PDB file of C-alpha atoms and ligand atoms in Angstrom:
ATOM      1  CA  MET A   1      -2.215   6.355 -23.188  1.00  0.00           C
ATOM      2  CA  LYS A   2      -1.692   7.579 -26.686  1.00  0.00           C
ATOM      3  CA  GLN A   3      -4.282   6.879 -29.344  1.00  0.00           C
ATOM      4  CA  LEU A   4      -3.264   4.778 -32.316  1.00  0.00           C
ATOM      5  CA  ILE A   5      -6.546   5.091 -34.234  1.00  0.00           C
ATOM      6  CA  THR A   6      -8.957   7.977 -34.413  1.00  0.00           C
ATOM      7  CA  VAL A   7     -12.009   8.102 -36.597  1.00  0.00           C
ATOM      8  CA  GLU A   8     -13.946  11.321 -36.901  1.00  0.00           C
ATOM      9  CA  ASN A   9     -17.397  11.805 -38.394  1.00  0.00           C
ATOM     10  CA  LEU A  10     -17.109   8.922 -40.843  1.00  0.00           C
ATOM     11  CA  HIS A  11     -19.858   8.705 -43.438  1.00  0.00           C
ATOM     12  CA  LYS A  12     -20.301   5.981 -46.023  1.00  0.00           C
ATOM     13  CA  SER A  13     -23.298   5.350 -48.283  1.00  0.00           C
ATOM     14  CA  TYR A  14     -24.041   2.656 -50.797  1.00  0.00           C
ATOM     15  CA  GLY A  15     -26.255   4.492 -53.270  1.00  0.00           C
ATOM     16  CA  ALA A  16     -29.120   5.900 -51.214  1.00  0.00           C
ATOM     17  CA  HIS A  17     -28.368   3.645 -48.247  1.00  0.00           C
ATOM     18  CA  ALA A  18     -26.325   5.275 -45.483  1.00  0.00           C
ATOM     19  CA  ALA A  19     -24.244   2.477 -43.945  1.00  0.00           C
ATOM     20  CA  LEU A  20     -22.191   4.749 -41.634  1.00  0.00           C
ATOM     21  CA  LYS A  21     -23.731   7.990 -40.395  1.00  0.00           C
ATOM     22  CA  GLY A  22     -21.010  10.010 -38.703  1.00  0.00           C
ATOM     23  CA  VAL A  23     -19.002   7.462 -36.746  1.00  0.00           C
ATOM     24  CA  SER A  24     -16.316   8.734 -34.360  1.00  0.00           C
ATOM     25  CA  LEU A  25     -14.128   6.539 -32.195  1.00  0.00           C
ATOM     26  CA  ALA A  26     -10.671   6.201 -30.720  1.00  0.00           C
ATOM     27  CA  VAL A  27      -8.480   3.197 -30.047  1.00  0.00           C
ATOM     28  CA  GLU A  28      -5.455   3.420 -27.793  1.00  0.00           C
ATOM     29  CA  HIS A  29      -2.210   1.575 -28.340  1.00  0.00           C
ATOM     30  CA  SER A  30      -2.315  -2.047 -27.128  1.00  0.00           C
ATOM     31  CA  GLN A  31      -6.075  -2.005 -26.582  1.00  0.00           C
ATOM     32  CA  LEU A  32      -8.449  -4.686 -27.736  1.00  0.00           C
ATOM     33  CA  THR A  33     -11.684  -3.147 -28.956  1.00  0.00           C
ATOM     34  CA  ALA A  34     -14.736  -5.338 -29.520  1.00  0.00           C
ATOM     35  CA  LEU A  35     -17.140  -3.963 -32.114  1.00  0.00           C
ATOM     36  CA  ILE A  36     -20.618  -5.396 -31.650  1.00  0.00           C
ATOM     37  CA  GLY A  37     -24.069  -4.794 -33.074  1.00  0.00           C
ATOM     38  CA  PRO A  38     -26.853  -6.401 -35.084  1.00  0.00           C
ATOM     39  CA  SER A  39     -26.388  -7.719 -38.611  1.00  0.00           C
ATOM     40  CA  GLY A  40     -26.352  -4.953 -41.205  1.00  0.00           C
ATOM     41  CA  CYS A  41     -25.455  -2.166 -38.734  1.00  0.00           C
ATOM     42  CA  GLY A  42     -22.200  -1.327 -40.556  1.00  0.00           C
ATOM     43  CA  LYS A  43     -19.509  -3.266 -38.671  1.00  0.00           C
ATOM     44  CA  SER A  44     -17.847  -4.716 -41.774  1.00  0.00           C
ATOM     45  CA  THR A  45     -18.117  -1.406 -43.604  1.00  0.00           C
ATOM     46  CA  LEU A  46     -16.330   0.335 -40.733  1.00  0.00           C
ATOM     47  CA  LEU A  47     -13.499  -2.230 -40.666  1.00  0.00           C
ATOM     48  CA  ARG A  48     -13.126  -2.066 -44.441  1.00  0.00           C
ATOM     49  CA  CYS A  49     -12.874   1.726 -44.282  1.00  0.00           C
ATOM     50  CA  LEU A  50     -10.242   1.421 -41.551  1.00  0.00           C
ATOM     51  CA  ASN A  51      -7.924  -0.640 -43.695  1.00  0.00           C
ATOM     52  CA  GLY A  52      -8.536   1.170 -46.939  1.00  0.00           C
ATOM     53  CA  LEU A  53     -10.542  -1.576 -48.642  1.00  0.00           C
ATOM     54  CA  GLU A  54     -13.559   0.704 -48.852  1.00  0.00           C
ATOM     55  CA  GLN A  55     -13.650   4.338 -49.823  1.00  0.00           C
ATOM     56  CA  PHE A  56     -15.674   6.562 -47.525  1.00  0.00           C
ATOM     57  CA  ASP A  57     -17.577   9.733 -48.386  1.00  0.00           C
ATOM     58  CA  GLU A  58     -16.839  12.101 -45.550  1.00  0.00           C
ATOM     59  CA  GLY A  59     -14.735  12.254 -42.407  1.00  0.00           C
ATOM     60  CA  ARG A  60     -11.263  11.378 -41.256  1.00  0.00           C
ATOM     61  CA  ILE A  61      -9.347   8.245 -40.350  1.00  0.00           C
ATOM     62  CA  CYS A  62      -5.961   8.400 -38.637  1.00  0.00           C
ATOM     63  CA  ILE A  63      -3.857   5.327 -37.959  1.00  0.00           C
ATOM     64  CA  GLY A  64      -0.471   6.178 -36.513  1.00  0.00           C
ATOM     65  CA  THR A  65       1.031   8.821 -38.764  1.00  0.00           C
ATOM     66  CA  ILE A  66      -1.329   8.208 -41.679  1.00  0.00           C
ATOM     67  CA  THR A  67      -4.360  10.420 -42.094  1.00  0.00           C
ATOM     68  CA  LEU A  68      -7.009   9.952 -44.747  1.00  0.00           C
ATOM     69  CA  GLU A  69      -9.589  12.663 -45.037  1.00  0.00           C
ATOM     70  CA  MET A  70     -12.569  12.942 -47.357  1.00  0.00           C
ATOM     71  CA  HIS A  71     -14.867  15.858 -48.035  1.00  0.00           C
ATOM     72  CA  GLU A  72     -18.016  15.438 -50.086  1.00  0.00           C
ATOM     73  CA  GLY A  73     -16.621  12.329 -51.704  1.00  0.00           C
ATOM     74  CA  LYS A  74     -13.666  14.230 -53.189  1.00  0.00           C
ATOM     75  CA  LEU A  75     -10.446  12.250 -53.269  1.00  0.00           C
ATOM     76  CA  PRO A  76      -7.298  13.967 -52.059  1.00  0.00           C
ATOM     77  CA  ALA A  77      -4.526  13.934 -54.638  1.00  0.00           C
ATOM     78  CA  ASP A  78      -2.347  11.402 -52.804  1.00  0.00           C
ATOM     79  CA  HIS A  79      -5.263   9.215 -51.829  1.00  0.00           C
ATOM     80  CA  SER A  80      -4.136   5.989 -53.512  1.00  0.00           C
ATOM     81  CA  THR A  81      -0.789   6.131 -51.696  1.00  0.00           C
ATOM     82  CA  LYS A  82      -2.589   6.703 -48.417  1.00  0.00           C
ATOM     83  CA  LEU A  83      -4.992   3.827 -49.011  1.00  0.00           C
ATOM     84  CA  ARG A  84      -2.013   1.583 -49.664  1.00  0.00           C
ATOM     85  CA  ASN A  85      -0.336   2.836 -46.497  1.00  0.00           C
ATOM     86  CA  LEU A  86      -3.477   2.193 -44.465  1.00  0.00           C
ATOM     87  CA  ARG A  87      -3.648  -1.333 -45.828  1.00  0.00           C
ATOM     88  CA  GLU A  88      -0.078  -1.952 -44.706  1.00  0.00           C
ATOM     89  CA  GLN A  89      -0.706  -0.530 -41.243  1.00  0.00           C
ATOM     90  CA  ALA A  90      -3.858  -2.541 -40.655  1.00  0.00           C
ATOM     91  CA  GLY A  91      -3.803  -6.323 -40.932  1.00  0.00           C
ATOM     92  CA  MET A  92      -7.185  -7.773 -41.820  1.00  0.00           C
ATOM     93  CA  VAL A  93      -8.624 -11.165 -40.911  1.00  0.00           C
ATOM     94  CA  PHE A  94     -11.898 -12.247 -42.501  1.00  0.00           C
ATOM     95  CA  GLN A  95     -14.637 -14.629 -41.433  1.00  0.00           C
ATOM     96  CA  SER A  96     -13.892 -16.867 -44.423  1.00  0.00           C
ATOM     97  CA  PHE A  97     -10.072 -16.946 -43.903  1.00  0.00           C
ATOM     98  CA  ASN A  98      -9.346 -15.872 -47.520  1.00  0.00           C
ATOM     99  CA  LEU A  99      -6.080 -17.808 -47.739  1.00  0.00           C
ATOM    100  CA  PHE A 100      -4.670 -18.393 -51.204  1.00  0.00           C
ATOM    101  CA  PRO A 101      -5.749 -22.002 -51.879  1.00  0.00           C
ATOM    102  CA  HIS A 102      -2.884 -22.823 -54.256  1.00  0.00           C
ATOM    103  CA  LEU A 103      -0.182 -21.738 -51.795  1.00  0.00           C
ATOM    104  CA  THR A 104       1.059 -23.515 -48.689  1.00  0.00           C
ATOM    105  CA  VAL A 105       0.615 -21.912 -45.307  1.00  0.00           C
ATOM    106  CA  LEU A 106       4.248 -20.732 -45.371  1.00  0.00           C
ATOM    107  CA  GLU A 107       3.865 -19.338 -48.895  1.00  0.00           C
ATOM    108  CA  ASN A 108       0.667 -17.572 -47.841  1.00  0.00           C
ATOM    109  CA  ALA A 109       2.560 -15.869 -45.046  1.00  0.00           C
ATOM    110  CA  THR A 110       5.560 -14.810 -47.153  1.00  0.00           C
ATOM    111  CA  LEU A 111       3.888 -13.584 -50.347  1.00  0.00           C
ATOM    112  CA  ALA A 112       2.945 -10.043 -49.283  1.00  0.00           C
ATOM    113  CA  PRO A 113       6.149  -9.337 -47.306  1.00  0.00           C
ATOM    114  CA  VAL A 114       8.191 -10.285 -50.421  1.00  0.00           C
ATOM    115  CA  VAL A 115       5.972  -8.621 -53.034  1.00  0.00           C
ATOM    116  CA  VAL A 116       4.754  -5.561 -51.136  1.00  0.00           C
ATOM    117  CA  LYS A 117       7.448  -4.947 -48.543  1.00  0.00           C
ATOM    118  CA  LYS A 118      10.288  -6.159 -50.770  1.00  0.00           C
ATOM    119  CA  GLN A 119      11.713  -8.424 -48.094  1.00  0.00           C
ATOM    120  CA  SER A 120      14.138 -11.082 -49.293  1.00  0.00           C
ATOM    121  CA  LYS A 121      12.603 -14.545 -49.451  1.00  0.00           C
ATOM    122  CA  PRO A 122      14.843 -16.011 -46.713  1.00  0.00           C
ATOM    123  CA  ALA A 123      14.147 -13.058 -44.413  1.00  0.00           C
ATOM    124  CA  ALA A 124      10.385 -13.299 -45.023  1.00  0.00           C
ATOM    125  CA  GLU A 125      10.445 -17.054 -44.422  1.00  0.00           C
ATOM    126  CA  LYS A 126      12.307 -16.649 -41.162  1.00  0.00           C
ATOM    127  CA  ILE A 127       9.685 -14.212 -39.850  1.00  0.00           C
ATOM    128  CA  ALA A 128       6.795 -16.313 -41.202  1.00  0.00           C
ATOM    129  CA  ARG A 129       8.128 -19.495 -39.556  1.00  0.00           C
ATOM    130  CA  GLU A 130       8.311 -17.732 -36.200  1.00  0.00           C
ATOM    131  CA  LEU A 131       4.774 -16.413 -36.556  1.00  0.00           C
ATOM    132  CA  LEU A 132       3.400 -19.776 -37.672  1.00  0.00           C
ATOM    133  CA  LYS A 133       5.013 -21.418 -34.654  1.00  0.00           C
ATOM    134  CA  LYS A 134       3.500 -18.758 -32.450  1.00  0.00           C
ATOM    135  CA  VAL A 135      -0.027 -19.545 -33.710  1.00  0.00           C
ATOM    136  CA  GLY A 136       0.602 -23.261 -33.227  1.00  0.00           C
ATOM    137  CA  LEU A 137       1.196 -24.209 -36.866  1.00  0.00           C
ATOM    138  CA  GLY A 138       4.865 -25.105 -36.603  1.00  0.00           C
ATOM    139  CA  GLU A 139       4.097 -28.606 -37.886  1.00  0.00           C
ATOM    140  CA  ARG A 140       1.756 -27.477 -40.668  1.00  0.00           C
ATOM    141  CA  MET A 141       3.785 -24.908 -42.610  1.00  0.00           C
ATOM    142  CA  ASP A 142       3.920 -26.953 -45.806  1.00  0.00           C
ATOM    143  CA  TYR A 143       0.234 -27.832 -45.830  1.00  0.00           C
ATOM    144  CA  TYR A 144      -2.276 -26.303 -48.212  1.00  0.00           C
ATOM    145  CA  PRO A 145      -5.323 -24.539 -46.738  1.00  0.00           C
ATOM    146  CA  SER A 146      -7.645 -27.368 -47.864  1.00  0.00           C
ATOM    147  CA  GLN A 147      -5.628 -29.782 -45.706  1.00  0.00           C
ATOM    148  CA  LEU A 148      -6.288 -27.786 -42.546  1.00  0.00           C
ATOM    149  CA  SER A 149      -9.216 -27.394 -40.160  1.00  0.00           C
ATOM    150  CA  GLY A 150     -11.075 -24.087 -40.090  1.00  0.00           C
ATOM    151  CA  GLY A 151      -9.358 -23.129 -36.851  1.00  0.00           C
ATOM    152  CA  GLN A 152      -5.944 -23.871 -38.334  1.00  0.00           C
ATOM    153  CA  GLN A 153      -6.782 -21.913 -41.480  1.00  0.00           C
ATOM    154  CA  GLN A 154      -7.859 -18.922 -39.424  1.00  0.00           C
ATOM    155  CA  ARG A 155      -4.684 -19.098 -37.347  1.00  0.00           C
ATOM    156  CA  ALA A 156      -2.694 -19.208 -40.605  1.00  0.00           C
ATOM    157  CA  ALA A 157      -4.611 -16.137 -41.796  1.00  0.00           C
ATOM    158  CA  ILE A 158      -3.694 -14.348 -38.558  1.00  0.00           C
ATOM    159  CA  ALA A 159      -0.009 -15.260 -39.016  1.00  0.00           C
ATOM    160  CA  ARG A 160      -0.170 -14.048 -42.611  1.00  0.00           C
ATOM    161  CA  ALA A 161      -1.568 -10.695 -41.501  1.00  0.00           C
ATOM    162  CA  LEU A 162       1.025 -10.391 -38.724  1.00  0.00           C
ATOM    163  CA  ALA A 163       3.823 -11.051 -41.213  1.00  0.00           C
ATOM    164  CA  MET A 164       3.241  -7.579 -42.649  1.00  0.00           C
ATOM    165  CA  GLU A 165       4.079  -6.154 -39.218  1.00  0.00           C
ATOM    166  CA  PRO A 166       0.917  -4.053 -39.013  1.00  0.00           C
ATOM    167  CA  GLN A 167       0.308  -1.524 -36.268  1.00  0.00           C
ATOM    168  CA  VAL A 168      -3.203  -2.829 -35.740  1.00  0.00           C
ATOM    169  CA  MET A 169      -5.038  -6.079 -36.439  1.00  0.00           C
ATOM    170  CA  LEU A 170      -8.651  -5.903 -37.630  1.00  0.00           C
ATOM    171  CA  TYR A 171     -10.850  -9.016 -37.469  1.00  0.00           C
ATOM    172  CA  ASP A 172     -14.274  -9.329 -39.084  1.00  0.00           C
ATOM    173  CA  GLU A 173     -16.152 -12.093 -37.241  1.00  0.00           C
ATOM    174  CA  PRO A 174     -13.044 -14.295 -37.174  1.00  0.00           C
ATOM    175  CA  THR A 175     -14.779 -17.215 -35.457  1.00  0.00           C
ATOM    176  CA  SER A 176     -18.222 -17.096 -37.076  1.00  0.00           C
ATOM    177  CA  ALA A 177     -17.413 -19.691 -39.742  1.00  0.00           C
ATOM    178  CA  LEU A 178     -15.833 -22.106 -37.279  1.00  0.00           C
ATOM    179  CA  ASP A 179     -17.108 -25.273 -35.728  1.00  0.00           C
ATOM    180  CA  PRO A 180     -17.865 -24.350 -32.081  1.00  0.00           C
ATOM    181  CA  THR A 181     -15.094 -26.665 -30.844  1.00  0.00           C
ATOM    182  CA  LEU A 182     -12.511 -24.630 -32.821  1.00  0.00           C
ATOM    183  CA  VAL A 183     -13.589 -21.150 -31.735  1.00  0.00           C
ATOM    184  CA  GLY A 184     -11.458 -21.185 -28.584  1.00  0.00           C
ATOM    185  CA  GLU A 185      -8.161 -21.686 -30.393  1.00  0.00           C
ATOM    186  CA  VAL A 186      -8.676 -18.525 -32.459  1.00  0.00           C
ATOM    187  CA  LEU A 187      -9.892 -16.474 -29.486  1.00  0.00           C
ATOM    188  CA  GLY A 188      -6.806 -17.747 -27.652  1.00  0.00           C
ATOM    189  CA  ILE A 189      -4.497 -16.248 -30.282  1.00  0.00           C
ATOM    190  CA  MET A 190      -6.186 -12.857 -29.990  1.00  0.00           C
ATOM    191  CA  ARG A 191      -5.866 -13.076 -26.211  1.00  0.00           C
ATOM    192  CA  GLN A 192      -2.161 -13.904 -26.554  1.00  0.00           C
ATOM    193  CA  LEU A 193      -1.592 -10.984 -28.950  1.00  0.00           C
ATOM    194  CA  ASP A 194      -3.416  -8.719 -26.504  1.00  0.00           C
ATOM    195  CA  ASP A 195      -1.073  -9.827 -23.730  1.00  0.00           C
ATOM    196  CA  GLU A 196       1.857  -8.999 -26.006  1.00  0.00           C
ATOM    197  CA  GLY A 197       0.554  -5.479 -26.594  1.00  0.00           C
ATOM    198  CA  MET A 198      -0.883  -5.721 -30.103  1.00  0.00           C
ATOM    199  CA  THR A 199      -3.642  -3.234 -30.897  1.00  0.00           C
ATOM    200  CA  GLN A 200      -6.732  -5.094 -32.140  1.00  0.00           C
ATOM    201  CA  VAL A 201     -10.250  -4.306 -33.294  1.00  0.00           C
ATOM    202  CA  VAL A 202     -12.527  -7.346 -33.358  1.00  0.00           C
ATOM    203  CA  VAL A 203     -16.018  -7.567 -34.799  1.00  0.00           C
ATOM    204  CA  THR A 204     -17.494 -10.450 -32.870  1.00  0.00           C
ATOM    205  CA  HIS A 205     -20.592 -12.149 -31.532  1.00  0.00           C
ATOM    206  CA  GLU A 206     -18.523 -13.878 -28.850  1.00  0.00           C
ATOM    207  CA  MET A 207     -19.897 -11.809 -25.999  1.00  0.00           C
ATOM    208  CA  ARG A 208     -18.051 -13.645 -23.261  1.00  0.00           C
ATOM    209  CA  PHE A 209     -14.758 -13.017 -25.036  1.00  0.00           C
ATOM    210  CA  ALA A 210     -15.682  -9.346 -25.526  1.00  0.00           C
ATOM    211  CA  ARG A 211     -16.549  -8.988 -21.872  1.00  0.00           C
ATOM    212  CA  GLU A 212     -13.472 -10.765 -20.567  1.00  0.00           C
ATOM    213  CA  VAL A 213     -10.773  -9.593 -22.945  1.00  0.00           C
ATOM    214  CA  ALA A 214     -11.821  -6.267 -24.481  1.00  0.00           C
ATOM    215  CA  ASP A 215     -10.582  -2.990 -23.032  1.00  0.00           C
ATOM    216  CA  GLN A 216     -13.316  -1.181 -24.904  1.00  0.00           C
ATOM    217  CA  VAL A 217     -16.646  -2.248 -26.396  1.00  0.00           C
ATOM    218  CA  ILE A 218     -18.251  -0.228 -29.169  1.00  0.00           C
ATOM    219  CA  VAL A 219     -21.916  -0.822 -29.944  1.00  0.00           C
ATOM    220  CA  LEU A 220     -23.022   0.039 -33.445  1.00  0.00           C
ATOM    221  CA  SER A 221     -26.657   0.252 -34.514  1.00  0.00           C
ATOM    222  CA  ALA A 222     -27.931   1.326 -37.934  1.00  0.00           C
ATOM    223  CA  GLY A 223     -24.670   3.041 -38.861  1.00  0.00           C
ATOM    224  CA  GLU A 224     -24.224   4.928 -35.584  1.00  0.00           C
ATOM    225  CA  ILE A 225     -22.270   4.303 -32.416  1.00  0.00           C
ATOM    226  CA  VAL A 226     -24.865   4.153 -29.681  1.00  0.00           C
ATOM    227  CA  GLU A 227     -22.508   3.359 -26.842  1.00  0.00           C
ATOM    228  CA  ALA A 228     -18.789   2.833 -26.257  1.00  0.00           C
ATOM    229  CA  GLY A 229     -16.753   2.120 -23.178  1.00  0.00           C
ATOM    230  CA  ASP A 230     -15.910  -0.319 -20.420  1.00  0.00           C
ATOM    231  CA  PRO A 231     -17.162  -3.856 -21.181  1.00  0.00           C
ATOM    232  CA  GLU A 232     -18.416  -4.382 -17.635  1.00  0.00           C
ATOM    233  CA  VAL A 233     -20.604  -1.298 -17.882  1.00  0.00           C
ATOM    234  CA  ILE A 234     -21.906  -2.132 -21.346  1.00  0.00           C
ATOM    235  CA  PHE A 235     -22.710  -5.736 -20.483  1.00  0.00           C
ATOM    236  CA  THR A 236     -24.193  -5.162 -17.043  1.00  0.00           C
ATOM    237  CA  ALA A 237     -25.646  -1.653 -17.165  1.00  0.00           C
ATOM    238  CA  PRO A 238     -25.928  -0.399 -20.735  1.00  0.00           C
ATOM    239  CA  SER A 239     -27.267   3.105 -20.948  1.00  0.00           C
ATOM    240  CA  ASP A 240     -28.814   2.872 -24.391  1.00  0.00           C
ATOM    241  CA  GLU A 241     -32.041   1.054 -25.126  1.00  0.00           C
ATOM    242  CA  ARG A 242     -30.630  -0.229 -28.448  1.00  0.00           C
ATOM    243  CA  THR A 243     -27.721  -1.880 -26.623  1.00  0.00           C
ATOM    244  CA  ARG A 244     -30.140  -3.567 -24.196  1.00  0.00           C
ATOM    245  CA  GLU A 245     -32.285  -4.782 -27.082  1.00  0.00           C
ATOM    246  CA  PHE A 246     -29.249  -6.186 -28.952  1.00  0.00           C
ATOM    247  CA  LEU A 247     -27.735  -7.890 -25.896  1.00  0.00           C
ATOM    248  CA  LYS A 248     -31.048  -9.530 -24.976  1.00  0.00           C
ATOM    249  CA  GLY A 249     -30.466 -12.062 -27.726  1.00  0.00           C
ATOM    250  CA  PHE A 250     -27.225 -13.193 -26.064  1.00  0.00           C
ATOM    251  CA  LEU A 251     -28.259 -13.268 -22.437  1.00  0.00           C
ATOM    252  CA  GLN A 252     -30.871 -15.990 -22.587  1.00  0.00           C
TER     253      GLN A 252
HETATM  254  P1  LIG B 301     -22.562  -5.697 -40.738  1.00  0.00           P
HETATM  255  O1  LIG B 301     -21.158  -6.089 -41.004  1.00  0.00           O
HETATM  256  O2  LIG B 301     -22.749  -4.971 -39.444  1.00  0.00           O
HETATM  257  O3  LIG B 301     -23.518  -6.843 -40.849  1.00  0.00           O
HETATM  258  P2  LIG B 301     -22.280  -4.230 -43.223  1.00  0.00           P
HETATM  259  O4  LIG B 301     -21.238  -3.229 -42.961  1.00  0.00           O
HETATM  260  O5  LIG B 301     -21.905  -5.432 -44.008  1.00  0.00           O
HETATM  261  O6  LIG B 301     -23.001  -4.641 -41.857  1.00  0.00           O
HETATM  262  O7  LIG B 301     -23.472  -3.528 -44.005  1.00  0.00           O
HETATM  263  C1  LIG B 301     -24.074  -2.319 -43.570  1.00  0.00           C
HETATM  264  C2  LIG B 301     -25.188  -1.953 -44.542  1.00  0.00           C
HETATM  265  O8  LIG B 301     -24.653  -1.620 -45.804  1.00  0.00           O
HETATM  266  C3  LIG B 301     -26.170  -3.089 -44.789  1.00  0.00           C
HETATM  267  O9  LIG B 301     -27.457  -2.561 -44.934  1.00  0.00           O
HETATM  268  C4  LIG B 301     -25.683  -3.691 -46.074  1.00  0.00           C
HETATM  269  O10 LIG B 301     -26.737  -4.283 -46.781  1.00  0.00           O
HETATM  270  C5  LIG B 301     -25.129  -2.487 -46.810  1.00  0.00           C
HETATM  271  N1  LIG B 301     -23.989  -2.855 -47.680  1.00  0.00           N
HETATM  272  C6  LIG B 301     -22.820  -3.398 -47.281  1.00  0.00           C
HETATM  273  N2  LIG B 301     -21.979  -3.566 -48.320  1.00  0.00           N
HETATM  274  C7  LIG B 301     -22.640  -3.131 -49.411  1.00  0.00           C
HETATM  275  C8  LIG B 301     -22.326  -3.040 -50.805  1.00  0.00           C
HETATM  276  N3  LIG B 301     -21.119  -3.419 -51.274  1.00  0.00           N
HETATM  277  N4  LIG B 301     -23.266  -2.535 -51.641  1.00  0.00           N
HETATM  278  C9  LIG B 301     -24.461  -2.129 -51.169  1.00  0.00           C
HETATM  279  N5  LIG B 301     -24.832  -2.177 -49.878  1.00  0.00           N
HETATM  280  C10 LIG B 301     -23.947  -2.665 -49.006  1.00  0.00           C
HETATM  281 MG1  LIG B 302     -20.317  -7.920 -41.331  1.00  0.00          MG
END
């Protein structure tokens, strides 16, 4: 299978603190990759680099036909165009939903397609309505975020990201802010998108989901990938001591 994402030797520091220390990974088309690891190990930083929200210092990111390469912190001449392209290729879903509070769910899902992709409003609305129905919000399109449950807000955020027709969806702990009873509905959407062939990278602490649904699990520790591969292997017979130590907390 062809790779959609490759990351090579990615480095990112905040001042003297190295958050990513030479991360390399690959994600194939239609795969779901679960990115796991202890708090502060660099998961969010990695996702933010992948969708161009964060500038990195060294290394290379390729998503589809877009390649962004950095050497010694020097920006390539066309770097702002490439960052914008990356952002369009990679839909991002955050722990805290980040919907626009003053816009309805439908308006949330049509804003970027109209403003950024220059779609006509009727065309954008048609696509957004389909996507909102798909995530189970067909009856809630005219609601404001504050009128929705956390699970509904997160599903709206997923529809909004999908409306940009990204090549890959990136999720940063999409269920961590949810009441436990609402977690399943968001995991269910990611499962459904996986069945439909969407490429997804999910930072998550939902280990059962990672084990059951992911094609690949990547374990990050202190800015380095310590292990990556088949979920069954990682969850039942991890080869790295740091993976065993991290998973201990979830297996009790
Ligand atoms: P995770 O998502 O795995 O919890 P992060 O990627 O958020 O980890 O953070 C990795 C490391 O980088 C942490 O030590 C964190 O404190 C640091 N860090 C993250 N963002 C910033 C920032 N904007 N400024 C300074 N340090 C940061
Ligand atoms: Mg994080």
